[in-house]
Tab-separated table of C-alpha atoms and ligand atoms in Angstrom:
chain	number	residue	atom	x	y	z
A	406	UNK	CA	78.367	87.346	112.569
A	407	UNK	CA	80.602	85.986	110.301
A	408	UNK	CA	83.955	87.141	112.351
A	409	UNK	CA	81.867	84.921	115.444
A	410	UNK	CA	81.598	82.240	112.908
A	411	UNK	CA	84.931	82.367	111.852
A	412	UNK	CA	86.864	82.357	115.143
A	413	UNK	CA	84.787	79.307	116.066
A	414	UNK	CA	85.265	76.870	113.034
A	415	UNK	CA	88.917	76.842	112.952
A	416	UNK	CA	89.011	76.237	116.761
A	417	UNK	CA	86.725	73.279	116.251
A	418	UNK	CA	88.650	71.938	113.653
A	419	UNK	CA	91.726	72.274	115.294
A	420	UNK	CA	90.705	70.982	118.128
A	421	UNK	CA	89.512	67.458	116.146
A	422	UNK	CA	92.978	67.320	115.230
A	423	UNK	CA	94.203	67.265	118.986
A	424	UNK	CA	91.507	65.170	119.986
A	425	UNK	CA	92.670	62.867	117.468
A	426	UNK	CA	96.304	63.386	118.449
A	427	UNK	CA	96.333	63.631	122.434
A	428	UNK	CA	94.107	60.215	122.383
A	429	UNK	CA	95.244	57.739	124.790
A	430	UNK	CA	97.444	60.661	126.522
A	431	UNK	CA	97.003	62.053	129.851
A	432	UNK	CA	95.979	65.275	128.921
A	433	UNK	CA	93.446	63.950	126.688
A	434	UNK	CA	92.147	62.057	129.938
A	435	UNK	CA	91.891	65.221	131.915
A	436	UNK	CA	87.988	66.229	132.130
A	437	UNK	CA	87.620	69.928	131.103
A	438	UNK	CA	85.091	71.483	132.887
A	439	UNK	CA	82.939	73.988	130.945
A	440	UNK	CA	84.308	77.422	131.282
A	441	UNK	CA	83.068	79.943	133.690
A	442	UNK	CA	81.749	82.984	132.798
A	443	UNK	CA	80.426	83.739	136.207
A	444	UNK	CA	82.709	86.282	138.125
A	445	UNK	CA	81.431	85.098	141.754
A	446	UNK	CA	82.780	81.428	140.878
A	447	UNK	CA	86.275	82.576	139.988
A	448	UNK	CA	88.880	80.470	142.397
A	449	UNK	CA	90.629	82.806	145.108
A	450	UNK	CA	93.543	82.699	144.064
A	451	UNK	CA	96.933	84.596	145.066
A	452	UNK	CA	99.563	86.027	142.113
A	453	UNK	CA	103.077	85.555	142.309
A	454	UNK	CA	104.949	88.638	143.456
A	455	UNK	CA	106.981	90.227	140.071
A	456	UNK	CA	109.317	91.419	142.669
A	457	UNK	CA	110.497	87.949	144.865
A	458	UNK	CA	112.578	86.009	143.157
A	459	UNK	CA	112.510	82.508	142.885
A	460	UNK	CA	114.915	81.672	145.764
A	461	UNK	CA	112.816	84.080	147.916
A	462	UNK	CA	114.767	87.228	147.720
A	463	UNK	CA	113.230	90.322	147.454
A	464	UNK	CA	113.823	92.429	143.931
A	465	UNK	CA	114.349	95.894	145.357
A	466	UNK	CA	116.321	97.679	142.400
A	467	UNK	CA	116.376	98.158	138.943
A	468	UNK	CA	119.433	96.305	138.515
A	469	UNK	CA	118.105	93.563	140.345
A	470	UNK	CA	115.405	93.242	138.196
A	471	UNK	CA	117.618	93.346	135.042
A	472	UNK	CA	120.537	91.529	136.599
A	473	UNK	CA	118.346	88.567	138.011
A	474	UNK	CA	114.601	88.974	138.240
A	475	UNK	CA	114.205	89.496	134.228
A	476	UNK	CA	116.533	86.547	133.460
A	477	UNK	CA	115.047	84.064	135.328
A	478	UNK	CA	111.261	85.056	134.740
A	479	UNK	CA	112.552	84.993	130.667
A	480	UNK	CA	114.245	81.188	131.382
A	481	UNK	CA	110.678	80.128	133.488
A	482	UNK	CA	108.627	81.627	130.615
A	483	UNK	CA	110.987	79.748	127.976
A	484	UNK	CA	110.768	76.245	129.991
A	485	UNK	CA	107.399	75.911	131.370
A	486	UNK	CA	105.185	77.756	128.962
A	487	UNK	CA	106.388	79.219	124.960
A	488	UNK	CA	109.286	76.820	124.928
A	489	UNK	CA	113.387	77.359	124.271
A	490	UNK	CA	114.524	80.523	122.958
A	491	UNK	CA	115.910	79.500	119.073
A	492	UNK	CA	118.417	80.569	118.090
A	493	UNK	CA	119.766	80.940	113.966
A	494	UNK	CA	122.989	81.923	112.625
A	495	UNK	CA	122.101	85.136	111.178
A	496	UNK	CA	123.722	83.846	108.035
A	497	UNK	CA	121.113	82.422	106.893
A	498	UNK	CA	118.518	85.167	107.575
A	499	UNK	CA	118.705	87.336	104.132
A	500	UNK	CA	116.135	90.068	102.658
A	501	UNK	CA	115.458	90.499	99.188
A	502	UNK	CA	112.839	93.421	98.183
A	503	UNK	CA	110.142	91.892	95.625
A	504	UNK	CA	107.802	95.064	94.939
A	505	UNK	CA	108.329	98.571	95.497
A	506	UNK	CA	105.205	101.292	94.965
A	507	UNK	CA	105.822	104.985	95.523
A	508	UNK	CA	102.117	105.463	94.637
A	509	UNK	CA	100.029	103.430	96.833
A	510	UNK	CA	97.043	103.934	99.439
A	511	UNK	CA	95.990	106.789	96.436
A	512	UNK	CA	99.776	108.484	97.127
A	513	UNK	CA	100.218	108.670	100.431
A	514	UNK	CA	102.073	106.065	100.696
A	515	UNK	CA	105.320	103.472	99.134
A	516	UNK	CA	104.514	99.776	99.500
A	517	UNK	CA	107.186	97.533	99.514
A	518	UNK	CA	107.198	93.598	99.687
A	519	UNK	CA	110.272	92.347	101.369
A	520	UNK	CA	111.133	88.527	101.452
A	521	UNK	CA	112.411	86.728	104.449
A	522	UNK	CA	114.400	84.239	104.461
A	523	UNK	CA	114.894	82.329	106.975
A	524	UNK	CA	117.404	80.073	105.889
A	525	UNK	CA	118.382	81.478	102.809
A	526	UNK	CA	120.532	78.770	100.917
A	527	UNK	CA	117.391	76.687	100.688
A	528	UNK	CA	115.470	79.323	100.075
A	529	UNK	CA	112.799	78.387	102.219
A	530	UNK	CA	110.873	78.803	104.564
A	531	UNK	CA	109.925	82.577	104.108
A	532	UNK	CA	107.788	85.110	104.647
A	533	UNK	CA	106.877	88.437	102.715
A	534	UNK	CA	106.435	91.517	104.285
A	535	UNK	CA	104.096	93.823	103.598
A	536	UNK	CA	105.349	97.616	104.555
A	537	UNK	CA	103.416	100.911	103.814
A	538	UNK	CA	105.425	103.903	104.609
A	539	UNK	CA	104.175	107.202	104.493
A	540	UNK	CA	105.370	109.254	102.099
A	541	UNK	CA	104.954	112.583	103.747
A	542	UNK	CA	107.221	112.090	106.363
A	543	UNK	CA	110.306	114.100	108.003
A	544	UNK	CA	112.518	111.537	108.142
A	545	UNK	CA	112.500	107.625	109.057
A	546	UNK	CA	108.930	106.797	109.862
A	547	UNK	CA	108.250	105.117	113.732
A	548	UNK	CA	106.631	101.565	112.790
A	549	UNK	CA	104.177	98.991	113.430
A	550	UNK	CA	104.551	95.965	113.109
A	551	UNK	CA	101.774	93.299	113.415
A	552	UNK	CA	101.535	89.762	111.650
A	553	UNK	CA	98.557	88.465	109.617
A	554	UNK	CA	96.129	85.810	110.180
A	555	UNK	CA	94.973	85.056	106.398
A	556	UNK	CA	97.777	86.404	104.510
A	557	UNK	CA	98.770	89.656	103.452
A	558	UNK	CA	96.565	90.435	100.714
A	559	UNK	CA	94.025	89.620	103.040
A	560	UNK	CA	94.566	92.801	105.090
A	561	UNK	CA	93.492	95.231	101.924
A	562	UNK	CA	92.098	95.126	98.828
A	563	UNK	CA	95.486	97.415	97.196
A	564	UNK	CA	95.349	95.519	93.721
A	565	UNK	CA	99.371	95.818	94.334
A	566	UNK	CA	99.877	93.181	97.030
A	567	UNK	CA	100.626	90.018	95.815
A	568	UNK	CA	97.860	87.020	96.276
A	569	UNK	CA	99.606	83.884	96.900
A	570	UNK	CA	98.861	79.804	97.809
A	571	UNK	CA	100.672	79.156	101.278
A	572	UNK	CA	100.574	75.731	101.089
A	573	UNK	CA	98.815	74.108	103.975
A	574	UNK	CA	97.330	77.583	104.725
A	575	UNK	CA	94.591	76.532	107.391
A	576	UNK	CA	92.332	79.786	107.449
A	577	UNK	CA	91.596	80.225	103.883
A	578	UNK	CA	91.589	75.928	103.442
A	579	UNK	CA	89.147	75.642	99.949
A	580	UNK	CA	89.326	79.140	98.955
A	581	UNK	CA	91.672	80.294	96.579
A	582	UNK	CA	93.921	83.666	97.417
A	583	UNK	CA	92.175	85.869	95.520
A	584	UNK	CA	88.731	85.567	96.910
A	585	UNK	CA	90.378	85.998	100.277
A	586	UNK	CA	91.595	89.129	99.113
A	587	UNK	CA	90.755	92.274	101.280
A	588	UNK	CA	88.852	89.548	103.453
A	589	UNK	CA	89.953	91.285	106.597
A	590	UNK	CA	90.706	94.683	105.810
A	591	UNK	CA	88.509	96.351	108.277
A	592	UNK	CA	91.086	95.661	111.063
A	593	UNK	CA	94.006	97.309	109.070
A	594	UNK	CA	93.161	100.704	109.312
A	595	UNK	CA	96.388	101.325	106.755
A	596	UNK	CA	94.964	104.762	105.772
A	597	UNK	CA	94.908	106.438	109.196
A	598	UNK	CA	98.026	104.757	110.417
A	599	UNK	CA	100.077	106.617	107.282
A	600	UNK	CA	98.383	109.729	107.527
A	601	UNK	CA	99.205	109.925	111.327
A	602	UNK	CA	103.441	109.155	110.304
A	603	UNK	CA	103.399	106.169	110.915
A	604	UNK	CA	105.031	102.646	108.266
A	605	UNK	CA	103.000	99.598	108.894
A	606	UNK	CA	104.519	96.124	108.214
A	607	UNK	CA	102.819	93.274	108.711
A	608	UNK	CA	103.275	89.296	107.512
A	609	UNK	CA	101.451	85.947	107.547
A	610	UNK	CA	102.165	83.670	110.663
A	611	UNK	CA	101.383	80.917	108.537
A	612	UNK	CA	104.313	81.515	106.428
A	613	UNK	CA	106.686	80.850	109.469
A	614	UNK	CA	104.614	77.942	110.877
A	615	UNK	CA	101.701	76.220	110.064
A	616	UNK	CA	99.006	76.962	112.578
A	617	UNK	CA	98.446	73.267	113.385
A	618	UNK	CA	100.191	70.631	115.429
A	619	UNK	CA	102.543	68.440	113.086
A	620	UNK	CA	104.877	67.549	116.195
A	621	UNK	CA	107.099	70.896	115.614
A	622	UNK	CA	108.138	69.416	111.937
A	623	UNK	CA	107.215	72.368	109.989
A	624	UNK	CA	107.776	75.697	109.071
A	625	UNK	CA	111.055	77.089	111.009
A	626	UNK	CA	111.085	74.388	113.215
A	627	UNK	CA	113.780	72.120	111.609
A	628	UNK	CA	116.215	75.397	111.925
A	629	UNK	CA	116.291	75.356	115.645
A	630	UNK	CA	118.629	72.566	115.710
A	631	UNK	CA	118.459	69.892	118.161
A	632	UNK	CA	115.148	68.736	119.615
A	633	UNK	CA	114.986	68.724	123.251
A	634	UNK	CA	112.968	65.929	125.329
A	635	UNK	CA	112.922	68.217	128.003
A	636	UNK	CA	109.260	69.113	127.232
A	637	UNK	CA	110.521	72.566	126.554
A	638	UNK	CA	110.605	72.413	122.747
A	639	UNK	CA	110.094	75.472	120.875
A	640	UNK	CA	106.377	76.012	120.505
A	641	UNK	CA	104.831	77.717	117.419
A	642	UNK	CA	103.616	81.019	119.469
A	643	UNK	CA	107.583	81.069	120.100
A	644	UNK	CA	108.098	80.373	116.538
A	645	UNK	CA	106.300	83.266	115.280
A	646	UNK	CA	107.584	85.708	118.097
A	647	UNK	CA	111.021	84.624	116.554
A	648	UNK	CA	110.108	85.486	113.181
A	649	UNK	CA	108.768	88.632	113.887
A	650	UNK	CA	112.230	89.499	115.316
A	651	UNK	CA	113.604	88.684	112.392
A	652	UNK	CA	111.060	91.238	110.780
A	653	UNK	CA	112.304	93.807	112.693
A	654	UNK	CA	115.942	92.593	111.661
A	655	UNK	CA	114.710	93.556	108.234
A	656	UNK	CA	113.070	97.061	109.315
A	657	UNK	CA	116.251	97.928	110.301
A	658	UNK	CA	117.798	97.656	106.994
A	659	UNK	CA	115.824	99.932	105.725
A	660	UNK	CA	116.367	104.114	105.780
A	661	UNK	CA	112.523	105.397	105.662
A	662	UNK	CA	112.394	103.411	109.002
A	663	UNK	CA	112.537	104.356	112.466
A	664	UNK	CA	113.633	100.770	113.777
A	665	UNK	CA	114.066	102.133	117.166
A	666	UNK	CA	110.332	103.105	116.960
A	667	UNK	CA	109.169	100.074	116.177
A	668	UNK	CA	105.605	98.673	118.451
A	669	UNK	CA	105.338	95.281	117.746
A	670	UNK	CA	101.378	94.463	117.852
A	671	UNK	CA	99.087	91.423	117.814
A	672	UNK	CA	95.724	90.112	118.012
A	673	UNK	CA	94.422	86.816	119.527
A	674	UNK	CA	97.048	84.148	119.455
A	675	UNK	CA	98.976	86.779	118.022
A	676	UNK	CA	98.816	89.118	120.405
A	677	UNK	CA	100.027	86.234	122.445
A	678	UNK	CA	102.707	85.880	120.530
A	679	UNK	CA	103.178	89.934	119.974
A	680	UNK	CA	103.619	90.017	123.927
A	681	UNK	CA	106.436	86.972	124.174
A	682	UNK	CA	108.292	88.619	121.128
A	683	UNK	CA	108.388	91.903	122.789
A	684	UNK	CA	109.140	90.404	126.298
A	685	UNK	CA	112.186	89.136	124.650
A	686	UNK	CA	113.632	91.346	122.033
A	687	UNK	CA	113.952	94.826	123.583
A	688	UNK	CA	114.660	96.139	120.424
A	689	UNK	CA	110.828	96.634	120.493
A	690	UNK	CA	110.095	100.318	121.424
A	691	UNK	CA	106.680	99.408	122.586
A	692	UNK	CA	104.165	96.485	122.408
A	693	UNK	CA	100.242	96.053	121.887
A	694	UNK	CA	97.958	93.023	123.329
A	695	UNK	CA	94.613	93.164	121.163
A	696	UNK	CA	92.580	90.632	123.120
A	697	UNK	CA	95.235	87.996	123.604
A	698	UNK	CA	93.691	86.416	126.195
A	699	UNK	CA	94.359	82.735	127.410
A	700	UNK	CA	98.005	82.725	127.460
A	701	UNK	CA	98.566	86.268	126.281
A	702	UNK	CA	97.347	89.161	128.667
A	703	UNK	CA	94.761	87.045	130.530
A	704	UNK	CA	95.210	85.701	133.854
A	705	UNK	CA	96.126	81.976	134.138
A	706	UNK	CA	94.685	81.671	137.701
A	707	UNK	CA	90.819	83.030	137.430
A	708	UNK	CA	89.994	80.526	135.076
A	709	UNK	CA	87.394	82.875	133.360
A	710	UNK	CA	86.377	81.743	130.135
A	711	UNK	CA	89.339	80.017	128.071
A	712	UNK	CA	91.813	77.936	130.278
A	713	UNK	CA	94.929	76.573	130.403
A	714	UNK	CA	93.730	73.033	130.621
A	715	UNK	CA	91.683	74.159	127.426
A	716	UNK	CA	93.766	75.770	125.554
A	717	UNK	CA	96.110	73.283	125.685
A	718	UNK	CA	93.969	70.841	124.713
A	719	UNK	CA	92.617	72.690	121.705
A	720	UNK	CA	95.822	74.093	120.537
A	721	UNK	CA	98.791	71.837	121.874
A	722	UNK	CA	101.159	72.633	119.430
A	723	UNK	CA	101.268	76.788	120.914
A	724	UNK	CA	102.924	76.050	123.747
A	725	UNK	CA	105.590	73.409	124.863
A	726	UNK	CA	104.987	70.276	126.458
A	727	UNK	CA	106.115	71.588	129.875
A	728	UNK	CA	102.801	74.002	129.905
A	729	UNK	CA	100.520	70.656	129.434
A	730	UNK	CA	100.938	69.749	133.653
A	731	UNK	CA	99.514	73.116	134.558
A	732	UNK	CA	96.320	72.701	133.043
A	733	UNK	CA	95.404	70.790	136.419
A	734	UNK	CA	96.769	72.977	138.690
A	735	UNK	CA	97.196	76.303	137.737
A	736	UNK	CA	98.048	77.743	141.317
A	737	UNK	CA	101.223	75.837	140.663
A	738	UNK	CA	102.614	77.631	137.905
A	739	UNK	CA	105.521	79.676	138.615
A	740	UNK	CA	104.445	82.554	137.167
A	741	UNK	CA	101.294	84.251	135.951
A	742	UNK	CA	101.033	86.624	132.751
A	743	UNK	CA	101.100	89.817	134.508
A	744	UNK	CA	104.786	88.352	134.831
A	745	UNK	CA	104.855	88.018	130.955
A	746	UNK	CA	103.812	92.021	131.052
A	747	UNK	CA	106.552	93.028	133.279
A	748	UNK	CA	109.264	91.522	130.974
A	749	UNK	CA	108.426	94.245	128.710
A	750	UNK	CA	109.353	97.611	131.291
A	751	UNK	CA	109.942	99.835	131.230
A	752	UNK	CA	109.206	99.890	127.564
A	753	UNK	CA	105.331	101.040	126.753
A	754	UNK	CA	102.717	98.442	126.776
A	755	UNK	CA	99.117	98.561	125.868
A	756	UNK	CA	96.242	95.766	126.947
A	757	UNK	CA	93.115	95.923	124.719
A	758	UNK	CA	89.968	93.957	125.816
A	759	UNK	CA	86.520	93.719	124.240
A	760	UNK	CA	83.228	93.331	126.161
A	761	UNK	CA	81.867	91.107	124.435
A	762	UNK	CA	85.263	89.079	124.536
A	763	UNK	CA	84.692	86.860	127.331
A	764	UNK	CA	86.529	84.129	126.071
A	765	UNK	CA	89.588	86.223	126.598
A	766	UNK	CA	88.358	87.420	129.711
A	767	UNK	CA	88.574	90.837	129.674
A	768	UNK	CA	89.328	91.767	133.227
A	769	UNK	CA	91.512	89.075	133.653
A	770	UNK	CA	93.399	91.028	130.758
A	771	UNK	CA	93.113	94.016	133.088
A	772	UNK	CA	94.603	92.907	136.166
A	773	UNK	CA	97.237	91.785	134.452
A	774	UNK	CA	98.297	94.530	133.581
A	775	UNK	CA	97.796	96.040	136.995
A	776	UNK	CA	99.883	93.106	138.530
A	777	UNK	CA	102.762	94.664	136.269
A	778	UNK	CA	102.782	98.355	137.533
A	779	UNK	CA	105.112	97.552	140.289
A	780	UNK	CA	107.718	95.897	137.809
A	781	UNK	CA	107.325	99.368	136.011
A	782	UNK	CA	107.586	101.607	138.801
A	783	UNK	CA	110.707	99.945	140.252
A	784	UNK	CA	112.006	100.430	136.733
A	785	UNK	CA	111.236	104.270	136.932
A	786	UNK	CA	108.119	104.609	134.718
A	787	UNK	CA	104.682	106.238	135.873
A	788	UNK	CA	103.918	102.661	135.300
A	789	UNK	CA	99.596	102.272	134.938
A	790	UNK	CA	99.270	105.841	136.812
A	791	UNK	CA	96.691	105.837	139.324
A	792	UNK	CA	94.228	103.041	137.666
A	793	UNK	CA	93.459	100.864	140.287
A	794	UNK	CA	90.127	99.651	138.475
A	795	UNK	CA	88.453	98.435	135.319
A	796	UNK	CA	87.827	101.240	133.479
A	797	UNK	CA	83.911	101.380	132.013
A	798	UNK	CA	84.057	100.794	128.024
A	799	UNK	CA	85.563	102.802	125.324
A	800	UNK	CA	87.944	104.868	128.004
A	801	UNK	CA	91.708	104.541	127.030
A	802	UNK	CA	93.192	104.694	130.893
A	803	UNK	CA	96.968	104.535	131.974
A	804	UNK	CA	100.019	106.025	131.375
A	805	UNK	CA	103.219	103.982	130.258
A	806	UNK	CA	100.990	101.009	130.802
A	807	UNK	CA	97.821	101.359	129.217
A	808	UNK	CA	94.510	99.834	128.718
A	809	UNK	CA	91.193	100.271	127.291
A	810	UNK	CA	87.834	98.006	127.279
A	811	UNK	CA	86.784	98.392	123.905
A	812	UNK	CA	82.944	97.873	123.268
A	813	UNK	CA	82.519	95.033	120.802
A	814	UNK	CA	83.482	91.542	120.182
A	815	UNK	CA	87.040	89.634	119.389
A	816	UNK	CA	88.226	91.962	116.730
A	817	UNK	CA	90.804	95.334	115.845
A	818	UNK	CA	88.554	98.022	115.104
A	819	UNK	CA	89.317	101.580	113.660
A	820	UNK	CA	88.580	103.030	117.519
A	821	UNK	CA	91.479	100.297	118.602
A	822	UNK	CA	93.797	101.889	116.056
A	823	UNK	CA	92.810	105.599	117.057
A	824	UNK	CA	94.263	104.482	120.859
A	825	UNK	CA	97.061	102.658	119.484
A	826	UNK	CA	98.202	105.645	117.346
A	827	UNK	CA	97.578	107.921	120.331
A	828	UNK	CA	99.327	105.794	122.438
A	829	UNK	CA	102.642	105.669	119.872
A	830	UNK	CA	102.658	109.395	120.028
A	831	UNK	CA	102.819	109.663	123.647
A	832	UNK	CA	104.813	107.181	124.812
A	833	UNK	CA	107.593	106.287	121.190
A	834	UNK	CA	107.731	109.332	119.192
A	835	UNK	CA	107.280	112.407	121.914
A	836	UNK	CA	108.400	109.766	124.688
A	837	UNK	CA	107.273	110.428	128.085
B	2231	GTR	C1	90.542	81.100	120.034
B	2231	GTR	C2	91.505	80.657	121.080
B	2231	GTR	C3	92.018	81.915	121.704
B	2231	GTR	C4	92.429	82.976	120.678
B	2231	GTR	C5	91.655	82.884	119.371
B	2231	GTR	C6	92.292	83.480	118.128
B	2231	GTR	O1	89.502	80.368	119.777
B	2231	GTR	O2	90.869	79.833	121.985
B	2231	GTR	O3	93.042	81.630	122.623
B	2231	GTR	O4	93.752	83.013	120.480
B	2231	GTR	O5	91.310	81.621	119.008
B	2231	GTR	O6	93.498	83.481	117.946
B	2231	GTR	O7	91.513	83.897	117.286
């Protein structure tokens, strides 16, 4: 009850804020019709192909994908949806380790917190990492790695991990960071992920970016240089896909970690943002969609549940200003997110849905990643295997794409983790 609770109060207050912001705009104008939850009123509807590029030409090999179909899909992604790519001289990205615990999670594991800066002469902004690696281990450990909704101390109740104000910090707003502590822990199933072999890293979003809209102001923003009035400004989902990029720079610094086996993971709006960061950086062995929904794994066009026109409404400042003239029309946008998928073949990719999730709209999440398996099988990969339907709940289906229906509500749950882990194992470590 209290998650429910939870995921509904911020969204309400956030979307005050953009009420208050888009007034007088044209998308504040635009009528949002109550969201369908009936499957016989979904719009027909037709997807873009993956494989016809935008001038009309079929994509019939891998190296036209890679040469052609990829790049332009990653450019139409950038412009019309997450906003431009950023780019920082790696100068000013610099690591400094803050803790280190060869006795943690009862001794399986060492806990290091790493600082990231991301523009290290000022100092600031940053972001700590949290890392468990297993301390049993062979040699580097594979990782996950997975950012943080209320900060990390919220993801355990380890005494050892550092409580801390983020100023600004919008989920925990009136509480202070201890009584926040461990708040979340039951989707951070830390134990079983080191006793399987596996580090875990994870960080707070809201140390890269602010989860509100200040107009792009905050957070990393200022160090993507010039703004752009092309509406394609770097949104915050982008933002935090960036950072975690830079996470992974950090990963590979290290010698306990496998950074070639590293799945980058997310949940919500950050499984949104886990699937854009490992669309882009293919440094990412593997990725994981935990109910992303609206703009993550969902389906723009079957406007089930949340929709574009709402989401932008409610959350403006997640996607550029580009995305804001699809909310009308979304038969006109270029792409859909089984295209988003696709950017990640071959590499493994896993959509989790929840029944009770209709907000995300689970088999929206679903086709999506069926829309991908040709991208994957033109790539070489066994792609989804022979799923051609919605699997019934609690069955993990697939093969290099993958996908289970998880009974339950918007949450990461210890069975989520169990197909995640099994997942790693078959496709990373002992790859297919
Ligand atoms: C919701 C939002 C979703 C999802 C979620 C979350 O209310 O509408 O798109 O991202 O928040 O991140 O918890």
């Amino acid at each position: 009850m209290f998650a429910v609770l939870r995921r509904f109060t911020r969204p309400a207050l956030a979307a005050t804020a953009a009420t208050l912001l888009l007034a007088g705009s044209s998308a504040f104008a635009q009528n949002i019709p109550a969201p369908n939850y009936d499957e016989a009123k979904v719009p027909k509807f037709e997807l873009p192909d993956p494989l016809v590029a935008a001038d009309g030409t079929k994509i019939a090999t891998a190296d036209d994908w890679r040469d052609k179909r990829r790049p332009e899909l990653l450019d139409l992604f950038a412009r019309e949806m997450f906003g431009k790519r950023p780019s920082v001289a790696p100068e000013k990205i610099k690591f400094e380790e803050l803790t280190s615990d060869s006795n943690a999670l009862g001794g399986k594991a060492t806990r290091k917190e790493i600082r990231i800066y991301f523009d290290a002469p000022n100092q600031t902004p940053k972001a700590d990492l949290l890392l468990y690696v297993p301390n049993d281990r062979k040699g580097p450990a594979p990782v996950f790695l997975m950012p943080n909704f209320e900060g990390n101390w919220a993801t355990t109740d380890d005494p050892g991990v550092r409580a801390f104000e983020i100023a600004g910090h919008f989920w925990n707003a009136g509480k202070t960071p201890e009584q926040t502590r461990g708040h979340v822990k039951g989707r951070w199933s830390f134990d079983r992920i080191v006793s399987r072999g596996y580090a875990v890293a994870t960080l707070c979003y809201e140390e890269v970016d602010l989860d509100f809209d200040d107009g792009f102001k905050n957070g990393v923003h200022p160090l993507f240089g010039e703004r752009s009035d092309a509406g394609d400004e770097t949104a915050s989902i982008a933002a935090w896909a960036w950072a975690l990029s830079r996470a992974l720079d950090c990963l590979e610094t290290l010698p306990e970690i496998d950074a070639t086996k590293a799945i980058v993971a997310g949940h919500s709006r950050l499984g949104k943002t886990a699937l854009w960061a490992g669309a882009q950086d293919e440094r990412f062995a593997a990725v994981i969609s935990n109910n992303s929904g609206c703009g993550g794994a969902a389906l723009s066009r079957r406007e089930f549940g949340e929709t574009v026109a709402k989401i932008n409404k409610s959350f403006p400042h997640w996607f550029c200003g580009n995305f804001k003239k699809y909310g009308a029309d979304v038969n006109s946008l270029p792409f859909d997110q089984h295209e988003l998928i696709a950017l990640i073949a071959p590499r493994p990719v896993y959509v989790a849905s929840a029944t009770r999730d209709t907000w995300a709209d689970p088999k929206g999440e679903f086709l999506s990643a069926l829309g991908a398996d040709p991208v994957y099988r033109l790539l070489g990969t066994d792609g989804f295997g022979d799923v051609k339907e919605q699997p019934k709940p609690d069955v993990s289906v697939g093969a290099t794409i993958r996908y289970h229906l998880r009974t339950g509500g918007h949450d990461v749950t210890d069975f989520d983790w169990i197909q995640y882990l099994d997942f790693a194992d078959e496709t990373v470590v002992n790859k297919r």
